[in-house]
Each structure stands twice: as structure tokens, then as C-alpha cells.
Amino acid sequence: MADRLYDSSIIENQLKEKIENALSMHSYPTAIFFSDKLLNLVATHSKEYAKTLYILCDALYLDRQFQRSAYLIQKYLNTIDDIDKKGEDYQHIDIHNQHHQIQNQQHAFYKTIKKEKEDEQYINTILKLKYLAAKCKIETNEYDQCLQILNKDDDSSENVEEENNNYNNSNNKIKKESEHNNDECDEDDEKDSNQLLKFYTKSKSNKSTDNYENNENITEESNKDSSDNNNNNNNNNNNNNNNNNNNNNNNNNNNNNNNNNNNNNNNNINNYNKETSIIKSNISCLKGKCYESMDNLKKAKFWYIKALLTDYNCFEAFESLMKNHLLTYQEEISLLEKLKFSNDDLWIKEIYSLSLKKYDSPKFTFNYKYLELYDSLNHQNNNNTFGDNNNNNNNNNNNNNNNNNNNNNNNNNNNNNNNNNNNNNNNNNNISTEDLISVTSSKRQDNNNLTTINEIRKKLIECNDIQTWISEYYFYRHQFQESYSITKRILKQDKYYSNQICLMVNISSMFELQLTNELYFTCHQLVDSFTSNSMVNGNSHGSGGAISWYGVACYYHLIQNSDQTQRFFTKSTTLDSRMGASWLGFGHFFASKGEHDQAMAAYRTSSRLLTGCHLPLLCIGMELIRVHNLNLASQYILQAKDICPYDPMIFNELGIIEYKNSQYNEAIKLFETALEICKIKSISSSSTSSNYHHLNLSNISFSGVGGNNNKRTTTTSTTLNNQKNKSSNNNNTTMMAYLESWEPTIYNLAHCYRKLRKFELALHYYTMSLSLLPNNPSTYSALGFTHHLQGNFDEAIDYYHQSLSIRDDTFTNVLLHKALSLSILQYD
């Protein structure tokens, strides 16, 4: 019986279909089984073989067989390299010699492979294989081998690293604290960041111009071929006078075909270039992850930025830059402006801008769209909650009515446009082009597809990540109750939402609000969820576990259990030594206990990790103020000011330094500057949006100043005091909470006026401080001491008694006895 004949192409198509079905059902062993059979049916060293190998290795990666996947790819890439070397040897063979017939056949084989390797689609497949092999090496924590795979046959990698080394000093201006206090911090971060971004854009523009020239050469060659064909056709027309009409028709058809072929070639070239840019962007992002894992943050920042400049859709690179604070605020804004967003992707730029640092720069207001929308929707809600079902139904009805009106307007506009095209008249459209999202020419422009940017914002604002960034903004405005309610709602709807920013804001808000029970329950849930995930994935380390133990440490710090606090901060930093927030919290804990050396070590580690954040540098300066090292403290605080010139706490700390140096007039200017930056305008209950231009906050409190025992220091854990007696009005509560957080600055300003013996102004600001923070014994003592200096002994005695009724203080007792004796002498 004769063997049955099979069509190999049909078998290959069937296998591809089986593989796709298996992958869609997440049956990775099945996909691996059929991919292995397909790989053996495809001809070796062909384009299809490379594609099939990628399918097989991708299935192995999804099945967590990382080592096997990387081994197969590396074996294939090494084989290709050997073929290249042998192909060069066979180019010099004498093809007329009969003794070299076998070599001639092999030369033809290598020549065909070389031609296939010049295909752009094959080149993209090779890049994808390298990328997948590198991903496997990252999963196995083999970062050196990952970089070796990505940098192989990359001639520009060495040049890039050399250029990168020229900009290594762009962020960390303060490296070590000198024993002689002679550290110099004179370099400007903003200039260095601009130079760094100029280099990135310059290197990218050169590459893009080269690609453009190559495309022009391709199109010129194709146009030359088409022109030669046209000339030949014209000569034939001159020779054949009897067939002029037929030849003219044929020439027109040939011209149309040539134009169509040129358009198709250009479209294919654009598609290949787009695919290549996406692959190269992800490769750059992968290099950044490797360098970040190896604690080389400068090179990590370089490759993340290069990934974004290659393709701004690489959100993974953007998130790594923002989440890990690798860029300063000026660099973030510069990078966002350098990204060439298309008109269809401007909504992505708005979302990107929302994830920047929450500093209120008056020159950058692009990220206020979603914040204003959130406030307007929040004020429309009667219960002051966002996302209620009834309100959602009303909003949906309003949106439907708006859509109907927009559709009617669109119909009218289309009619006007048709009349304009026929009569060449210029009529105004009812819909502005700025509010429309353009539709690509390949799709049919239906009226139902047109929408305004506001409608897109209303739909996207309910996304978890956008809600998280909004809650982060409210947290930095010291509106902890609002930020806590947002994050609580997110975690209630999505229990296992593991966004690091959302979890950190949720934990920090509960800490500031002193919600011990809620913090205890939330941390236990986080520990359980991340422990179960680590057991399933076989990985006990990670940022998720570190965040959960960070929350546990915050809980014990809140209930003032020092031993457990130190234990769990140590556990959090051990699980993820690159999480700068844990080191920053660890420094706060040591500072609250008076452990100067350990606090400085934790702050320095945080500063090394959070290179684009000013808070670690500011905390180092505050700690140096505490030990009276004012010269070095001013250098660190000025460095923090270069990174963030919009934080009023920086001016508060600079004012403290001037106060301790007895420069009271300079201190007054700095304190008034701090109050001017954080000034709140009156917000009525009917307002629908806040004045974002004058709001800027930080999650670290102030250090108070005063004389002798009257000195006060507030740490991070006491930024916001007890809020049980807050007003029911939400706007008044928000304003009071905000002003209360800046009460130490007003208190410090009153001290300066008292030192200058401007007692009326001092009493004014002391009274203002007392109204913001009632029942504060230090403020009562300061008021009594000011009246004491004026000779108003009776008023001074009253304030001393009020202070001592709240807290027994030796300094106040001494002043009270002196005031009593002077009062008796005055009456005598």
C-alpha cells in the first residue's frame, strides 16, 4: 500500500492554529508540544524558523521555563554568528576550480542566508529573540548575562556608555559628608538635566535622520525604476503609431501600478520602522531594569529615557522613572515636553503629566485637568463621595444627552463640510478641532466615533492608576482624609491592587490620621496576600512584601513600640533594599529617638536611591540643624531647593538657620516666603475647583525654633494633630487642616519679631498660631513671655497659668515666679 501524501503547508497552518488556541486558553504545555513539532517541520536557517523558534521560546517563558528558553535562543544566535564567519571565508573561493565544488555549494547556501538576514522582518525577529532571552535572564537574576545578550553585536553601546559617563554627575551633587564640613554643592541640577536631555534628543534625531535618508534612497530608487519603465513605454509608443490609444492606456495602468507599489512599499517600510522602534524601546527599558537591579541608577536613568524617546508608549520605562524618583521635577517636565506625542495621543500626555512629582510649579499646569474634573464631580455629589451609583446614573444620562447633541451638531457640520467641498466656501464648524480626537484615514469616519477630550477624561478618571495619582496629590496637600478615602475605595473595589504608590499613600494617610485599628487590619491583609503570592511564584522577595512590612513598622511606630518598629523597618529594607521610602521612614524613626548617626545613615541611603527627590536631602539638613552643624545643613537644604524650589518647608528650614545665626530680618523674609508659597485663598462652599497654583505641601513636618526650653521640633509622625473636633463643612475642614500643618512657620515668625522687640507683631502671630493649634502650652508660654517683656505682668501670669495647666514646664515655672515677684513690686 502506497504511503499517503501530505501537504506540508496545510500541516504547518494547522499547527499554528493549534498553538494559537492553546495560548489563548493558557495551556502552555500544549503550546510547547505543538511548537516543538512545528519547529522541526520548518526549514532550518530561514525566516519561518526564527519566527517559530520565537513562538516556542515565548511559550516556554510563559510556562516559567526561563533557562530552557534562553538556552535555545542563545544556541540559535550562536549558530547564526558561526554562519556569518564562515560566509566571509567562502567569499574568497575560486569558483572555477573543480576541487572546490562542495565549497561553491556551501557558498551559495551562505549567500542565500545572508540575503534573508538583510530582510527587515527577519532583523526584527532576531531582535525579539534577543529581547526574550534577556527577559529570561532577568527572571533568573542573571543581569550580567542579560546585558551581554543585549549588547552583543551592538557597535553603538560602547559609545553610548562613554557619552553617559560624561553626565554621571547630573544628580548626586552631595556624595559624602566631609569630616571638615567643606562639601561644595555649587552645580546646578537644572542645567545638567537640560544638557542630559539635549544629548538624548540629539542622538535620537541623528538616528531618525539616518532612517529618513535611507527611506528617501529607497523611494528614489523605486521612482527611478518607475521612470525608466515610463521612458521605455514612451519609446514603444513612438515606434508603434497604430496602437497609440492602447499603449497610452497601458502606460496609465503601469503608472498606477507603480504608484500603488511605491505606496505599499512605503507603508511596509513605515510598519517595519514602527515595529523596530517598539522593539528597541523595550530593549532599552530592559537594559534600564538590569542597571537598576545592579544599583547603577545613572545608567538605568539613561536607558529609561532613551526608551521613552524611542517610543513614548513604553509606559514601563516612564513608570520606573517616576516611581523611583530618578529624575528631578525640572527633568520630568523637560522629558515630557521632549516626547513627540501625536495629536491622537495627547490624552496620554495628560495622564503622564498627572504622574509627575506633586510640586505646584506655576509654569506647569498641564496636569490640573483631571484634578479640576475630580473636584467638580466631587462637589456635585451630595454626600461628598465620588462614584455613587445614583450620581453615576445621572452623569450617564447627561453624557447621553450630550452625545445626542454632539451627534446632531456633527451631522450639521458634515453637511456644511460637503457644501464647502462642492462650492469651495469657508464656513465655521460648530465643533472645534481641539476638542475632537482625530480618526485615522484607514477607518471610516463615523459620527459615533467622534468624542470630546472632556468625555474621555470623565471615563478615564475612574481608572485605578489615575485615582491613585489624584490621591497622592491630595496627600501632599495634607488632605489626608481625602487621600485615604480614595485609596480605601480603590482597594475595596480591587482587593489585590498592588500599585506601590496606592499602598504607600493608603498606609501614610492612616498613619497621619492616627487610624491604628484600620492600619493594623490593612497591614495584616497585605502581609497575608503578598506571602501567598510569594509562595505561588516561588519568590519571597519583592517590593510588595517590603511595603507590607513597612506598614507594620508604621503601625508600631504609631503606638510607640520602638523595638518592634526597628525590627520591621529592618525587615522591610532587607526584603527590598532599593525602596527609598522605607529608608526615609527608618531615618524618621531614628531621628525621633535622637539617634543622629543612624538617622543620617538612613537618610543618605534614601538620598542615593531617590536621586530626583528633595526630601532625603532636606531631612539630612534638618538633622544637621538639630546637632547645630549649620554650615553643612545650609548646603544640603540649598541642594534640596535646587531640586524643588516650590516647597515652603525648605524656606522654613533656611529661616531656622538664619534665626540660629541671629539674622532675624533674613529669617523673617524666609518665613514670609514660605507662608506666601503655601498661602490659601478663601474657598467658598459653592466653589467647584481649588486654586492649585498656591498649594504645595510635603509629607515632612517642620522644626520649630525658640529660646532655651521653648524650642519645639515636630517630626513626620506629628504633622497632623488630633482631628476629632473638625468642622462638618468639608472646605473649612480642608483649609484648617492645611493651615494647621503650617502652624510652626507662623510660630517661628513670631519668635523673630519678639527677638527684634516688635512685640505687637509677635503677639499677632502668636495669637494666629494659637488659633490654628489650640491648647498648645508652648504658645501660651510664648504669649506670656512676650507680655512679660512688655511689662504686662498680669497678662503674662494668666498665660503662664494656662500653659502650666496643660503641661508642667520648668522654664515656665521660673518665668511665672519672676512675673509674680515683679507684679508685687509694681503694685507696691
Short mmCIF file of N, CA and C in Angstrom, two decimals, residues 655 657-670 752 756:
data_model
loop_
_atom_site.label_atom_id
_atom_site.label_comp_id
_atom_site.label_asym_id
_atom_site.label_seq_id
_atom_site.Cartn_x
_atom_site.Cartn_y
_atom_site.Cartn_z
N GLY A 655 15.05 79.59 57.15
CA GLY A 655 14.76 80.62 58.15
C GLY A 655 15.22 80.22 59.53
N ILE A 657 17.82 78.36 60.16
CA ILE A 657 19.27 78.53 60.18
C ILE A 657 19.62 80.00 60.41
N GLU A 658 18.92 80.91 59.71
CA GLU A 658 19.18 82.34 59.90
C GLU A 658 18.81 82.78 61.32
N TYR A 659 17.77 82.20 61.88
CA TYR A 659 17.38 82.53 63.26
C TYR A 659 18.47 82.11 64.23
N LYS A 660 19.01 80.91 64.03
CA LYS A 660 20.06 80.45 64.94
C LYS A 660 21.35 81.24 64.76
N ASN A 661 21.52 81.85 63.58
CA ASN A 661 22.68 82.72 63.35
C ASN A 661 22.40 84.17 63.74
N SER A 662 21.25 84.41 64.40
CA SER A 662 20.86 85.75 64.88
C SER A 662 20.62 86.73 63.74
N GLN A 663 20.33 86.21 62.55
CA GLN A 663 19.97 87.05 61.40
C GLN A 663 18.44 87.09 61.31
N TYR A 664 17.83 87.88 62.18
CA TYR A 664 16.39 87.80 62.33
C TYR A 664 15.64 88.42 61.14
N ASN A 665 16.17 89.47 60.56
CA ASN A 665 15.49 90.07 59.41
C ASN A 665 15.48 89.12 58.21
N GLU A 666 16.61 88.42 57.98
CA GLU A 666 16.66 87.44 56.91
C GLU A 666 15.73 86.26 57.21
N ALA A 667 15.67 85.89 58.47
CA ALA A 667 14.77 84.79 58.85
C ALA A 667 13.31 85.17 58.60
N ILE A 668 12.96 86.43 58.89
CA ILE A 668 11.58 86.88 58.66
C ILE A 668 11.24 86.80 57.17
N LYS A 669 12.17 87.21 56.32
CA LYS A 669 11.92 87.15 54.87
C LYS A 669 11.68 85.71 54.41
N LEU A 670 12.48 84.79 54.94
CA LEU A 670 12.34 83.39 54.53
C LEU A 670 11.03 82.79 55.05
N CYS A 752 10.81 85.54 65.73
CA CYS A 752 11.72 86.53 65.13
C CYS A 752 11.30 87.95 65.51
N LEU A 756 13.32 90.84 67.72
CA LEU A 756 13.53 92.22 67.26
C LEU A 756 12.77 93.22 68.13
#
